[in-house]
Structure formats: C-alpha cells, structure tokens
Coordinates of C-alpha atoms in Angstrom, one line a residue:
Chain A
X586 CA 36.9 -10.0 -1.9
X587 CA 33.5 -8.7 -2.9
X588 CA 34.0 -6.8 -6.1
X589 CA 30.9 -4.7 -5.5
X590 CA 31.9 -3.5 -2.1
X591 CA 32.4 0.1 -3.2
X592 CA 28.9 0.2 -4.6
X593 CA 27.0 -1.3 -1.6
X594 CA 26.8 1.8 0.6
X595 CA 25.4 4.0 -2.3
X596 CA 23.1 1.3 -3.4
X597 CA 21.7 0.8 0.1
X598 CA 21.2 4.6 0.4
X599 CA 19.5 4.9 -2.9
X600 CA 17.1 2.1 -2.0
X601 CA 16.2 3.6 1.4
X602 CA 15.4 6.9 -0.2
X603 CA 13.5 5.2 -3.0
X604 CA 15.7 7.1 -5.5
X605 CA 15.1 5.1 -8.6
X606 CA 17.5 7.0 -10.9
X607 CA 20.4 6.5 -8.4
X608 CA 19.4 2.8 -8.0
X609 CA 19.4 2.2 -11.7
X610 CA 22.7 4.0 -12.2
X611 CA 24.5 1.9 -9.6
X612 CA 22.9 -1.3 -10.8
X613 CA 24.1 -0.6 -14.4
X614 CA 27.6 -0.2 -13.1
X615 CA 27.4 -3.5 -11.2
X616 CA 26.3 -5.6 -14.2
X617 CA 29.5 -4.5 -15.9
X618 CA 31.5 -5.8 -13.1
X619 CA 30.2 -9.4 -12.6
X620 CA 27.8 -12.1 -13.6
X621 CA 24.1 -11.9 -12.9
X622 CA 24.2 -14.4 -10.1
X623 CA 27.2 -12.4 -8.5
X624 CA 25.2 -9.1 -8.7
X625 CA 22.2 -10.9 -7.0
X626 CA 24.3 -12.5 -4.3
X627 CA 27.0 -10.0 -3.6
X628 CA 25.4 -6.6 -4.2
X629 CA 21.6 -6.9 -4.0
X630 CA 21.4 -9.6 -1.3
X631 CA 24.0 -7.8 0.9
X632 CA 22.2 -4.5 0.6
X633 CA 18.8 -6.1 1.4
X634 CA 20.4 -7.9 4.4
X635 CA 21.7 -4.6 5.7
X636 CA 18.3 -3.0 5.3
X637 CA 16.6 -6.0 7.0
X638 CA 19.0 -5.8 9.9
X639 CA 18.6 -2.0 10.1
X640 CA 14.8 -2.6 10.4
X641 CA 15.4 -5.1 13.2
X642 CA 17.4 -2.5 15.1
X643 CA 14.7 0.2 14.5
X644 CA 16.8 2.3 12.2
X645 CA 14.6 1.9 9.1
X646 CA 10.9 1.5 8.6
X647 CA 8.9 -1.3 7.0
X648 CA 8.0 0.8 4.0
X649 CA 11.7 1.2 3.2
X650 CA 12.2 -2.6 3.5
X651 CA 9.3 -3.3 1.2
X652 CA 10.2 -0.7 -1.4
X653 CA 13.8 -1.9 -1.5
X654 CA 12.6 -5.5 -2.0
X655 CA 10.3 -4.8 -4.9
X656 CA 12.8 -2.5 -6.6
X657 CA 15.5 -5.1 -6.3
X658 CA 13.2 -7.9 -7.5
X659 CA 12.4 -5.9 -10.6
X660 CA 16.1 -5.2 -11.3
X661 CA 17.1 -8.8 -10.8
X662 CA 14.2 -10.1 -13.0
X663 CA 15.8 -8.2 -15.9
X664 CA 19.1 -10.1 -15.6
X665 CA 17.8 -13.3 -14.1
X666 CA 14.4 -13.8 -15.7
X667 CA 11.9 -16.0 -13.9
X668 CA 12.7 -19.7 -14.4
X669 CA 16.2 -18.9 -15.5
X670 CA 18.5 -21.9 -15.0
X671 CA 20.9 -19.7 -13.0
X672 CA 18.2 -19.1 -10.3
X673 CA 18.3 -21.3 -7.2
X674 CA 15.0 -23.1 -7.3
X675 CA 15.7 -26.6 -6.1
X676 CA 14.4 -28.1 -3.9
X677 CA 11.0 -26.5 -4.5
X678 CA 10.4 -23.6 -2.1
X679 CA 7.0 -21.8 -1.7
X680 CA 5.6 -19.0 0.3
X681 CA 2.0 -18.2 1.5
X682 CA 0.0 -16.0 3.8
X683 CA -1.6 -18.4 6.3
X684 CA -5.2 -17.8 7.3
X685 CA -5.2 -14.0 7.0
X686 CA -5.0 -11.5 4.1
X687 CA -2.2 -9.3 5.4
X688 CA 0.2 -9.8 2.6
X689 CA 3.0 -7.2 3.1
X690 CA 5.3 -9.6 5.0
X691 CA 5.0 -12.2 2.4
X692 CA 5.7 -9.7 -0.4
X693 CA 8.8 -8.5 1.4
X694 CA 10.2 -12.0 1.8
X695 CA 9.2 -13.1 -1.7
X696 CA 10.8 -10.0 -3.3
X697 CA 14.0 -10.3 -1.2
X698 CA 14.5 -14.0 -2.0
X699 CA 13.8 -13.5 -5.7
X700 CA 16.1 -10.5 -5.7
X701 CA 18.7 -12.7 -4.1
X702 CA 18.5 -15.1 -7.1
X703 CA 16.2 -17.7 -5.6
X704 CA 13.0 -18.9 -7.3
X705 CA 9.9 -19.7 -5.2
X706 CA 6.3 -20.4 -5.7
X707 CA 3.7 -18.0 -4.4
X708 CA 0.9 -20.2 -3.1
X709 CA -1.5 -17.3 -2.3
X710 CA -3.1 -15.6 0.7
X711 CA -5.7 -16.5 3.3
X712 CA -4.9 -20.3 3.0
X713 CA -6.2 -22.8 5.4
X714 CA -4.4 -25.8 6.7
X715 CA -6.2 -28.0 4.1
X716 CA -5.3 -25.6 1.3
X717 CA -1.6 -25.6 2.2
X718 CA -1.4 -29.4 2.5
X719 CA -3.0 -29.7 -0.9
X720 CA -0.7 -27.2 -2.6
X721 CA 2.4 -28.6 -0.9
X722 CA 1.6 -32.1 -2.2
X723 CA 0.7 -30.8 -5.7
X724 CA 3.9 -28.8 -6.1
X725 CA 6.2 -31.2 -4.2
X726 CA 7.2 -28.3 -1.9
X727 CA 10.1 -29.0 0.4
X728 CA 10.7 -25.5 2.0
X729 CA 7.5 -23.8 3.0
X730 CA 7.6 -20.2 4.2
X731 CA 4.4 -19.0 6.0
X732 CA 3.6 -15.4 6.9
X733 CA 0.9 -14.3 9.4
X734 CA -0.1 -11.1 11.0
X735 CA -2.8 -12.2 13.5
X736 CA -2.1 -14.3 16.6
X737 CA -5.0 -16.8 15.9
X738 CA -3.5 -17.4 12.4
X739 CA -0.1 -18.1 14.0
X740 CA -1.6 -20.6 16.5
X741 CA -3.3 -22.5 13.7
X742 CA 0.1 -23.4 12.2
X743 CA 0.4 -26.0 14.8
X744 CA -2.2 -28.2 13.2
X745 CA -0.4 -27.9 9.9
X746 CA 3.0 -28.8 11.3
X747 CA 1.5 -31.8 13.0
X748 CA 0.1 -33.0 9.7
X749 CA 3.4 -32.5 8.0
X750 CA 5.4 -34.2 10.8
X751 CA 7.3 -37.2 9.4
X752 CA 7.6 -35.6 5.9
X753 CA 10.7 -33.8 4.7
X754 CA 8.8 -30.5 4.4
X755 CA 10.5 -27.7 6.4
X756 CA 8.1 -25.0 7.7
X757 CA 9.7 -21.6 8.3
X758 CA 7.4 -19.0 9.9
X759 CA 7.4 -15.2 10.2
X760 CA 5.2 -12.3 11.0
X761 CA 4.3 -10.0 13.9
X762 CA 3.2 -12.6 16.5
X763 CA 6.5 -14.5 16.1
X764 CA 8.6 -11.3 16.3
X765 CA 6.9 -10.3 19.6
X766 CA 6.6 -13.8 21.3
X767 CA 10.0 -15.4 20.8
X768 CA 8.8 -18.8 21.9
X769 CA 5.8 -19.0 19.6
X770 CA 7.5 -20.6 16.6
X771 CA 8.6 -23.5 18.8
X772 CA 5.1 -23.9 20.2
X773 CA 3.6 -24.2 16.7
X774 CA 6.2 -26.8 15.7
X775 CA 8.0 -24.7 13.0
X776 CA 11.5 -25.7 11.7
X777 CA 12.7 -22.1 12.0
X778 CA 11.5 -18.5 12.4
X779 CA 12.7 -15.5 10.5
X780 CA 12.2 -12.0 12.0
X781 CA 13.0 -10.1 8.8
X782 CA 14.2 -10.4 5.2
X783 CA 17.8 -10.7 6.3
X784 CA 16.9 -13.8 8.4
X785 CA 14.9 -15.3 5.5
X786 CA 17.9 -14.9 3.2
X787 CA 20.2 -16.5 5.7
X788 CA 17.9 -19.4 6.6
X789 CA 17.1 -20.2 2.9
X790 CA 20.7 -19.9 1.8
X791 CA 21.7 -22.4 4.4
X792 CA 18.8 -24.7 3.8
X793 CA 19.3 -24.7 0.0
X794 CA 23.0 -25.4 0.5
X795 CA 22.1 -28.4 2.7
X796 CA 19.4 -29.9 0.6
X797 CA 20.8 -29.4 -3.0
Chain B
X341 CA -1.7 12.5 51.5
X342 CA -4.6 10.4 50.2
X343 CA -6.8 11.7 47.4
X344 CA -10.6 11.2 47.7
X345 CA -12.0 8.4 45.5
X346 CA -13.0 9.7 42.1
X347 CA -15.4 8.4 39.4
X348 CA -13.7 7.0 36.4
X349 CA -14.5 10.2 34.5
X350 CA -12.9 12.4 37.1
X351 CA -9.9 10.1 37.3
X352 CA -9.3 10.2 33.6
X353 CA -9.9 13.9 33.3
X354 CA -7.4 14.5 36.1
X355 CA -4.7 12.4 34.5
X356 CA -5.3 14.1 31.1
X357 CA -4.6 17.4 32.8
X358 CA -1.2 16.0 33.9
X359 CA -2.1 15.9 37.5
X360 CA -2.3 12.9 39.8
X361 CA -5.8 11.4 40.4
X362 CA -6.7 9.0 43.2
X363 CA -5.2 6.1 41.2
X364 CA -3.9 5.2 37.8
X365 CA -6.9 4.8 35.4
X366 CA -7.2 1.4 33.8
X367 CA -8.3 1.1 30.1
X368 CA -8.7 -2.6 29.6
X369 CA -9.4 -2.6 25.9
X370 CA -11.1 -5.9 25.7
X371 CA -13.3 -6.1 22.6
X372 CA -14.0 -9.8 22.2
X373 CA -14.1 -10.9 25.9
X374 CA -17.7 -9.5 26.0
X375 CA -18.7 -12.5 23.9
X376 CA -17.4 -14.9 26.5
X377 CA -19.3 -13.0 29.2
X378 CA -22.5 -13.4 27.3
X379 CA -21.7 -17.0 26.3
X380 CA -22.2 -16.4 22.6
X381 CA -19.9 -16.6 19.5
X382 CA -17.8 -13.6 18.4
X383 CA -19.9 -13.5 15.2
X384 CA -23.2 -13.3 17.1
X385 CA -21.7 -10.9 19.6
X386 CA -20.8 -8.3 17.0
X387 CA -24.1 -8.7 15.1
X388 CA -26.1 -6.6 17.6
X389 CA -25.6 -3.3 19.4
X390 CA -27.3 -4.7 22.5
X391 CA -24.8 -7.6 22.8
X392 CA -21.7 -5.3 22.7
X393 CA -23.3 -2.8 25.0
X394 CA -24.1 -5.5 27.6
X395 CA -20.6 -7.1 27.1
X396 CA -18.9 -3.8 27.8
X397 CA -21.0 -3.1 30.9
X398 CA -20.1 -6.6 32.2
X399 CA -16.4 -5.9 31.5
X400 CA -16.7 -2.5 33.2
X401 CA -18.0 -4.2 36.3
X402 CA -15.9 -7.4 36.4
X403 CA -12.6 -5.7 35.8
X404 CA -13.4 -2.4 37.5
X405 CA -12.4 -0.7 34.2
X406 CA -12.2 3.0 33.8
X407 CA -13.7 3.2 30.3
X408 CA -16.2 1.8 28.0
X409 CA -14.7 0.8 24.7
X410 CA -17.3 1.0 22.0
X411 CA -15.0 -0.4 19.3
X412 CA -16.4 -3.4 17.4
X413 CA -13.7 -4.4 15.0
X414 CA -11.2 -2.7 12.6
X415 CA -12.8 -3.7 9.2
X416 CA -16.2 -2.2 10.2
X417 CA -15.3 0.9 8.2
X418 CA -14.4 -1.3 5.2
X419 CA -18.0 -2.7 5.4
X420 CA -19.2 0.9 5.3
X421 CA -17.3 1.3 2.0
X422 CA -18.9 -2.0 0.7
X423 CA -16.0 -4.3 1.4
X424 CA -16.1 -7.7 3.0
X425 CA -15.3 -8.8 6.6
X426 CA -14.4 -12.3 7.6
X427 CA -15.5 -13.5 11.0
X428 CA -13.7 -16.0 13.0
X429 CA -14.4 -17.6 16.4
X430 CA -10.9 -17.3 17.8
X431 CA -9.9 -13.8 16.8
X432 CA -11.1 -10.4 15.7
X433 CA -13.1 -10.1 12.5
X434 CA -10.6 -9.6 9.7
X435 CA -10.8 -7.7 6.4
X436 CA -11.3 -9.8 3.3
X437 CA -9.6 -9.1 -0.1
X438 CA -9.2 -5.4 -0.6
X439 CA -12.2 -3.8 -2.3
X440 CA -10.2 -1.3 -4.4
X441 CA -8.9 -3.7 -7.0
X442 CA -7.6 -1.1 -9.4
X443 CA -5.8 2.1 -8.3
X444 CA -7.6 4.1 -10.9
X445 CA -10.9 3.4 -9.1
X446 CA -9.8 5.8 -6.4
X447 CA -10.6 8.7 -8.7
X448 CA -14.3 7.9 -8.5
X449 CA -14.4 6.7 -4.9
X450 CA -16.8 8.6 -2.6
X451 CA -16.9 8.7 1.2
X452 CA -19.9 6.6 2.5
X453 CA -22.6 8.7 4.2
X454 CA -23.1 7.7 7.9
X455 CA -26.9 7.7 7.6
X456 CA -26.9 5.2 4.8
X457 CA -23.9 3.0 6.0
X458 CA -25.8 0.4 7.9
X459 CA -22.8 -1.5 9.4
X460 CA -22.0 1.7 11.4
X461 CA -25.5 2.0 12.9
X462 CA -25.0 -0.8 15.4
X463 CA -22.0 1.0 16.8
X464 CA -23.9 4.3 17.2
X465 CA -26.8 2.3 18.9
X466 CA -24.4 0.6 21.3
X467 CA -22.9 4.0 22.2
X468 CA -26.4 5.4 22.9
X469 CA -27.3 2.4 25.1
X470 CA -24.0 2.7 27.0
X471 CA -24.3 6.4 27.5
X472 CA -27.8 5.9 28.9
X473 CA -26.3 3.4 31.4
X474 CA -23.1 5.1 32.5
X475 CA -24.1 8.7 32.1
X476 CA -21.1 10.9 32.6
X477 CA -19.4 8.7 35.2
X478 CA -17.4 6.7 32.8
X479 CA -15.8 7.9 29.6
X480 CA -17.0 6.1 26.4
X481 CA -14.1 5.7 23.9
X482 CA -15.2 5.6 20.2
X483 CA -12.8 4.6 17.5
X484 CA -11.9 5.6 14.0
X485 CA -9.2 4.4 11.6
X486 CA -7.1 7.3 10.5
X487 CA -7.6 8.4 6.9
X488 CA -3.9 7.6 6.4
X489 CA -4.1 4.0 7.9
X490 CA -7.4 2.9 6.5
X491 CA -6.0 2.2 3.0
X492 CA -4.1 -0.8 4.3
X493 CA -7.6 -2.5 4.4
X494 CA -8.9 -0.6 1.3
X495 CA -6.1 -1.5 -1.0
X496 CA -3.8 -4.0 0.7
X497 CA -0.6 -2.8 2.4
X498 CA 1.7 -3.5 -0.6
X499 CA -0.4 -1.6 -3.1
X500 CA -0.9 1.2 -0.6
X501 CA 2.9 1.7 -0.1
X502 CA 3.3 1.8 -3.9
X503 CA 0.5 4.4 -4.1
X504 CA 2.2 6.5 -1.4
X505 CA 5.6 6.5 -3.2
X506 CA 4.6 6.5 -6.8
X507 CA 1.1 7.9 -7.3
X508 CA 0.8 11.2 -5.4
X509 CA -2.3 12.3 -7.4
X510 CA -4.3 9.2 -6.4
X511 CA -2.9 9.2 -2.9
X512 CA -4.1 12.7 -2.3
X513 CA -7.5 11.9 -3.7
X514 CA -7.8 8.9 -1.4
X515 CA -6.8 11.0 1.6
X516 CA -9.5 13.5 0.7
X517 CA -12.2 10.8 0.6
X518 CA -11.0 9.2 3.8
X519 CA -10.7 12.5 5.7
X520 CA -14.3 13.3 5.0
X521 CA -15.4 9.9 6.1
X522 CA -13.3 9.9 9.2
X523 CA -14.5 13.3 10.4
X524 CA -18.1 12.4 9.8
X525 CA -17.7 9.0 11.5
X526 CA -15.9 10.4 14.5
X527 CA -18.5 13.2 15.0
X528 CA -21.4 10.8 14.6
X529 CA -20.0 8.7 17.5
X530 CA -19.5 11.8 19.6
X531 CA -23.1 12.9 18.9
X532 CA -24.3 9.4 19.9
X533 CA -22.6 9.8 23.3
X534 CA -18.9 9.0 23.0
X535 CA -16.7 11.0 25.2
X536 CA -13.5 10.8 23.1
X537 CA -12.3 9.3 19.9
X538 CA -9.4 6.9 19.6
X539 CA -7.6 7.7 16.3
X540 CA -5.9 4.5 15.2
X541 CA -2.9 5.5 13.0
X542 CA -0.4 2.6 12.9
X543 CA 0.9 3.5 9.4
X544 CA 2.3 6.8 10.8
X545 CA 4.4 4.8 13.2
X546 CA 8.2 4.9 12.7
X547 CA 8.0 1.1 12.5
X548 CA 6.1 1.5 9.2
X549 CA 7.3 4.7 7.5
X550 CA 10.3 6.9 8.0
X551 CA 9.8 10.1 10.0
X552 CA 10.4 12.4 7.0
X553 CA 7.6 10.6 5.2
X554 CA 5.3 10.9 8.2
X555 CA 5.9 14.7 8.4
X556 CA 4.9 15.0 4.7
X557 CA 1.9 12.7 5.0
X558 CA 0.4 11.2 8.2
X559 CA 1.3 14.2 10.3
X560 CA -0.4 16.7 8.0
X561 CA -3.5 14.4 7.6
X562 CA -3.8 14.0 11.4
X563 CA -3.6 17.8 12.0
X564 CA -6.3 18.5 9.4
X565 CA -8.6 15.6 10.6
X566 CA -8.2 16.0 14.3
X567 CA -8.9 19.7 14.0
X568 CA -12.4 18.8 12.6
X569 CA -13.3 16.2 15.2
X570 CA -15.5 17.8 17.8
X571 CA -14.2 16.1 20.8
X572 CA -10.9 15.0 22.4
X573 CA -8.8 12.4 20.6
X574 CA -6.2 9.7 21.5
X575 CA -3.8 8.7 18.8
X576 CA -3.0 5.0 18.9
X577 CA -0.1 3.5 17.0
X578 CA -1.4 -0.1 17.6
X579 CA 2.0 -1.7 18.6
X580 CA 4.0 0.6 16.3
X581 CA 6.9 2.6 17.6
X582 CA 6.4 6.4 18.2
X583 CA 9.1 7.6 20.5
X584 CA 10.9 9.7 17.9
X585 CA 7.5 11.2 16.8
X586 CA 6.2 12.4 20.1
X587 CA 6.9 16.2 19.6
X588 CA 5.2 16.0 16.3
X589 CA 2.2 14.0 17.5
X590 CA 1.6 16.5 20.2
X591 CA 1.3 19.2 17.5
X592 CA -1.6 17.3 15.8
X593 CA -4.0 18.4 18.5
X594 CA -4.4 15.0 20.1
X595 CA -4.4 14.5 23.9
X596 CA -3.2 10.9 24.4
X597 CA -0.7 8.6 22.7
X598 CA -1.1 4.8 22.6
X599 CA 2.4 3.4 22.6
X600 CA 4.3 0.2 21.8
X601 CA 5.5 -2.4 24.3
X602 CA 8.8 -2.5 22.3
X603 CA 9.8 1.0 23.5
X604 CA 11.0 2.1 26.9
X605 CA 8.0 3.5 28.8
X606 CA 10.3 5.8 30.9
X607 CA 11.7 7.4 27.8
X608 CA 8.2 7.8 26.4
X609 CA 6.8 9.3 29.5
X610 CA 9.8 11.8 29.7
X611 CA 9.2 12.9 26.1
X612 CA 5.4 13.2 26.6
X613 CA 5.6 15.1 29.9
X614 CA 2.9 17.8 30.1
X615 CA 2.2 17.4 26.4
X616 CA 0.6 14.1 25.9
X617 CA -1.0 11.5 28.2
X618 CA 0.6 8.1 27.7
X619 CA -1.7 5.0 27.1
X620 CA 0.0 1.7 27.4
X621 CA 2.0 -0.5 27.2
X622 CA 1.4 -4.1 28.3
X623 CA 2.2 -6.5 25.6
X624 CA -1.0 -8.1 24.4
X625 CA 0.7 -11.0 22.5
X626 CA 2.7 -12.5 25.3
X627 CA -0.1 -11.6 27.8
X628 CA -1.9 -14.9 26.9
X629 CA 0.9 -16.9 28.6
X630 CA 1.4 -14.7 31.7
X631 CA 0.7 -16.1 35.1
X632 CA -1.4 -13.8 37.4
X633 CA 1.8 -13.0 39.3
X634 CA 3.7 -12.0 36.1
X635 CA 0.7 -9.8 35.1
X636 CA 0.9 -8.1 38.5
X637 CA 4.7 -7.6 38.2
X638 CA 4.4 -6.2 34.7
X639 CA 1.7 -3.7 35.8
X640 CA 3.8 -2.7 38.8
X641 CA 6.9 -2.0 36.7
X642 CA 5.1 0.1 34.2
X643 CA 3.2 2.1 36.9
X644 CA 6.5 2.8 38.7
X645 CA 8.1 4.2 35.6
X646 CA 5.2 6.0 33.9
X647 CA 2.5 6.9 36.5
X648 CA 4.2 9.6 38.7
X649 CA 2.9 13.1 38.0
X650 CA -0.2 11.8 36.2
X651 CA -0.6 11.9 32.4
X652 CA -0.7 8.1 32.3
X653 CA -3.4 5.4 31.7
X654 CA -2.6 1.7 32.0
X655 CA -3.6 -0.3 29.0
X656 CA -2.3 -2.8 26.5
X657 CA -0.1 -1.8 23.6
X658 CA -2.4 -2.6 20.7
X659 CA -5.9 -1.4 21.5
X660 CA -7.4 -4.8 21.2
X661 CA -6.6 -7.6 23.8
X662 CA -6.5 -11.1 22.1
X663 CA -9.4 -13.4 23.1
X664 CA -6.7 -16.0 24.1
X665 CA -5.8 -13.9 27.2
X666 CA -7.5 -15.7 30.1
X667 CA -9.8 -13.9 32.5
X668 CA -7.5 -14.5 35.5
X669 CA -4.8 -12.5 33.8
X670 CA -7.1 -9.6 33.1
X671 CA -8.3 -9.8 36.7
X672 CA -4.7 -9.8 37.9
X673 CA -4.0 -6.7 35.8
X674 CA -7.0 -4.9 37.3
X675 CA -6.1 -6.0 40.8
X676 CA -2.5 -4.8 40.3
X677 CA -3.7 -1.4 39.0
X678 CA -5.9 -1.0 42.1
X679 CA -3.1 -2.0 44.4
X680 CA 0.0 -0.4 42.9
X681 CA -1.7 2.4 41.1
X682 CA -2.8 4.4 44.1
X683 CA -1.3 7.9 44.2
X684 CA 1.0 9.0 45.5
X685 CA 3.0 6.3 43.6
X686 CA 6.1 5.2 45.4
X687 CA 4.7 4.9 48.9
X688 CA 2.6 1.8 48.2
X689 CA 3.6 -1.6 49.7

C-alpha cells in the first residue's frame, strides 16, 4: 500500500495551480513518512504521471506539466542531491534536443525523470547527428532520449539510429511530430516513443529495471 | 441554386460574413513550396522580396489558391530584435539561441522601429509587389506573432513560462514592448497592401496554458493589440487546441480562428457559428504521407462537417505546410476543394 496515497490528490492539485506554499507543506509531511527514494517514487512520480496523463487527455496544459516538473525537480534535489548514490543513474542515460532549439519538451522530461529519482546527463540543444554520436561515445550513454519540435529534425533521427544500429544504445524519441504522426518513431528507427512525461517515466523505469 | 462565380476576394468576404459563397475558399498556406517552384534553395528564396512574391504568385495559379500568404518565416521578428535565425534546406528557418539571456535585460528592452528593422523590409516589399499584381481580387494575408507568443523565441519556452508565473513585473514590461512592436508591424503590412493580418498566438491555446491563465494574460493582450490593428485579423493557434476558448476569442475582435486537427471540426464550427470564421484543419504533419485519394477524402470530410452556412475556409492546421508535402497532395487538396466545396454543400456528387 502506498503510504503517501492520502497526500497525492492535494499534491497534484497544488502543483497544477503552482501553489508553492501548499506544495512545500505537503512535501514536508511526506518526508516525515518515508525515505527519500520512496517520496520520489511513490508521491512525486505518481503525481507527475497523473499530470502527464491528464495532459494527454487534454485536461491540463503544457505550462502546468512544465511547472510541476521543475518544482518537483527542485524539491527532490533537496533530499536526493545530484550524484547521490540513491539516485538511479546506471546504465548511463542522457537527453538532448536534436537539431532544433525548442527545449521545453526536453526540460519537462529531464525534470520529471530527476524528480522521479533518476539521474541523467543533459547533452545540450540543437545537436547534429555527429554531435550526438560523439557525446554518446564520450559518456558511454546507453539510454538516449531525444526531443524535437520540428518535422525535419524528427526525420533526421533516422541517420542517427542507422549509425547506432548494432550498438546497445537505445534511442527513445519524443516531441510534437511524434505525437501527431503515430508511425513516425518506427520510420526513424527509434527503440520507443514517449508522448509525455508519464510515458517517459514508464519507459525509463522499465528499461532501467531490465538493464541494471 | 447555383451561385455565380466569385473572385477570391468576394468568396472570402462572403464566407467571413457567415454566408455561403460560390464555393469554399482555399487558403493553402504554403510558405516554402515557392522555393521549389523557382528551383532555388529555401535560404535564397527568403533572401529577396522578389523571390517570395513570384513564389506566391506561382502557388496562387498552380493550386488555384484563394489567398496570397506573405509570411516568410516565424523568427523574422526575432531578426528585427537583433536575434539570430538558422536557415535549413529541408524546413522553415528556425530561431537560434534566445537573444534575451538574462531576464533583467527585459527592463531595458525597446521595440524595434519598423523603418530601421531591415529584415522586415523584404516582407513589406513583397507585399507591395503582390498587391500590384493581384489588386483587390485576391486577399493578401500578412502575419504577426502575438505579443504573448513571441517570447518563446525571445527567451526560450522554459524561461518564458517561469517569467509568466514568477515575474509579473518583467512579464508586463515585455508585453508592453511586444504590443508596441506587434501593432506597428501589423499596420506597416496593412499599409503596404496586406488585406488582413494573421495573429499567431499558440501560447494562448489551451494545449499550452490553462484557460484561467489565458483570461488573465493572452486574452487581455489580444484584446488590446487587435483593437489597435487597422484591419481585419485572423487568430491562429498553430496546431494548439482552442475549442474551450472560442467564446473568449470571439470577444478579442478577431474575425477568424485557425484551429487544430486534434479537435472535432463539427464541434468547433458549432461553437463558432455567426461569431468566428473557422480556418482549418487538415493535419500538416501526416499530410506528407497522404495519397492524393486520402487528401481528397480528408478535404471532403472536413467540408461536409464545417462548410454549410459559410463561415469556413479550408486550410491546414498549423499555418505553414511542411516542404515534405508533395505537390500532388497539394494539387489533390485543391482539386477536392473545387469539387466538393461548391455550394450548396450536400448536393455535390
């Protein structure tokens, strides 16, 4: 039984209304009830998954998803500092904005995963295929999350996945073109596609479990 | 009863008055395809007014379009503010890194003057050339980014949302600067010969901000800005959802709403009836893989749902058709509008 279950509704509501004092109050209660990793996994992740799913069904807006993500990231950083041994950081996971500079999607996923107790590298924005290949090799990245906004950027991922074919790097894609065209992620050779932060948390949780 | 053949201008004005014209107007908002028509690169195409004017005239003729779209590319206004644009040969020019690096810089930011903002001059020149050519037979649609949506390119989306929620003082200051610029830029295009202005406002969409936030921000800004634009406007949400905002959007003084392919066009048309003309809503992303038959079927479906009674213009959902969409699909869309879009709708084969 989730020991934070009676806090989740209020936490979600406070996040959606960007009510910082209510968020802080509920979070303070939660850390009295469980370990840092439990708060990240059972309160924060669950609230962010609900918000991600609500966006998918059109009931909340992107700004609410984003603000919830960065608020939670900040809260979790206080109890699970970057590089904390309790964070789930192996195998190495990284995220980047591919080809364009529209970074909101990346920031949402980055914050949500970090707020969920994961650790990941931010490889940057506007990266080309060559940039990504270099950074993946340098950092021994095994799980690569790529965010795009523009259709031409999405189509260029194919060249990257062709280059990475035969390696154990798994490329997970997300962004507007993939949300609209449900076959596009297959066309570009991605391992998986996430439509929102809830999908990202689910895919990464499963992959981390498989590859640890 | 058949209606006499109209000019594009007559067709559009009739539908804007919520009456049925001779057929559904087609706004094929192809910005980059003109480069293909001229056999030049996208970068070269957008470097000169003459190229875009010629490209638009060829699109007008080839696809029997009902408008001229004098839009170059979204980050043009960022160039006017001194920011950078990155050109690409397979997509629209993109904004570079945000030029406002530090939020505090907003307090000293000034709106660019149209006469000294050289990147804007090629658009004004293109409008002048086009006006000379089409006179008053075809509407020329100019474009502005809304003061409320421009900061996505000025600051980056993440920093802009944080500004909106946490720094009301600087948010208000930025809106003041952007409103001045937007009004001047829209009116300069109208003076050059544009018939109407498309007011792109995706951040106001309910996909991006909650309705309560829109009513406090984007709605108020649109009301103030549109009131000062000296010509008709169309508000475009660039693929963002707007169904729940329609009553409010109609109160901003705009005449047309550009809507998302993700929402039911029948519901949108019902909500807009006699208040706003609906512009939409073919999906520009999946369009690149349509067959001509699918294109025709999609056009037919939308027309059946949204065209009766007028107040409807067939278009894509984003306001910029990807260059990857083949000519035969665009031709099929046009042919379908000319076949299935003849009024009265419902009696066509």
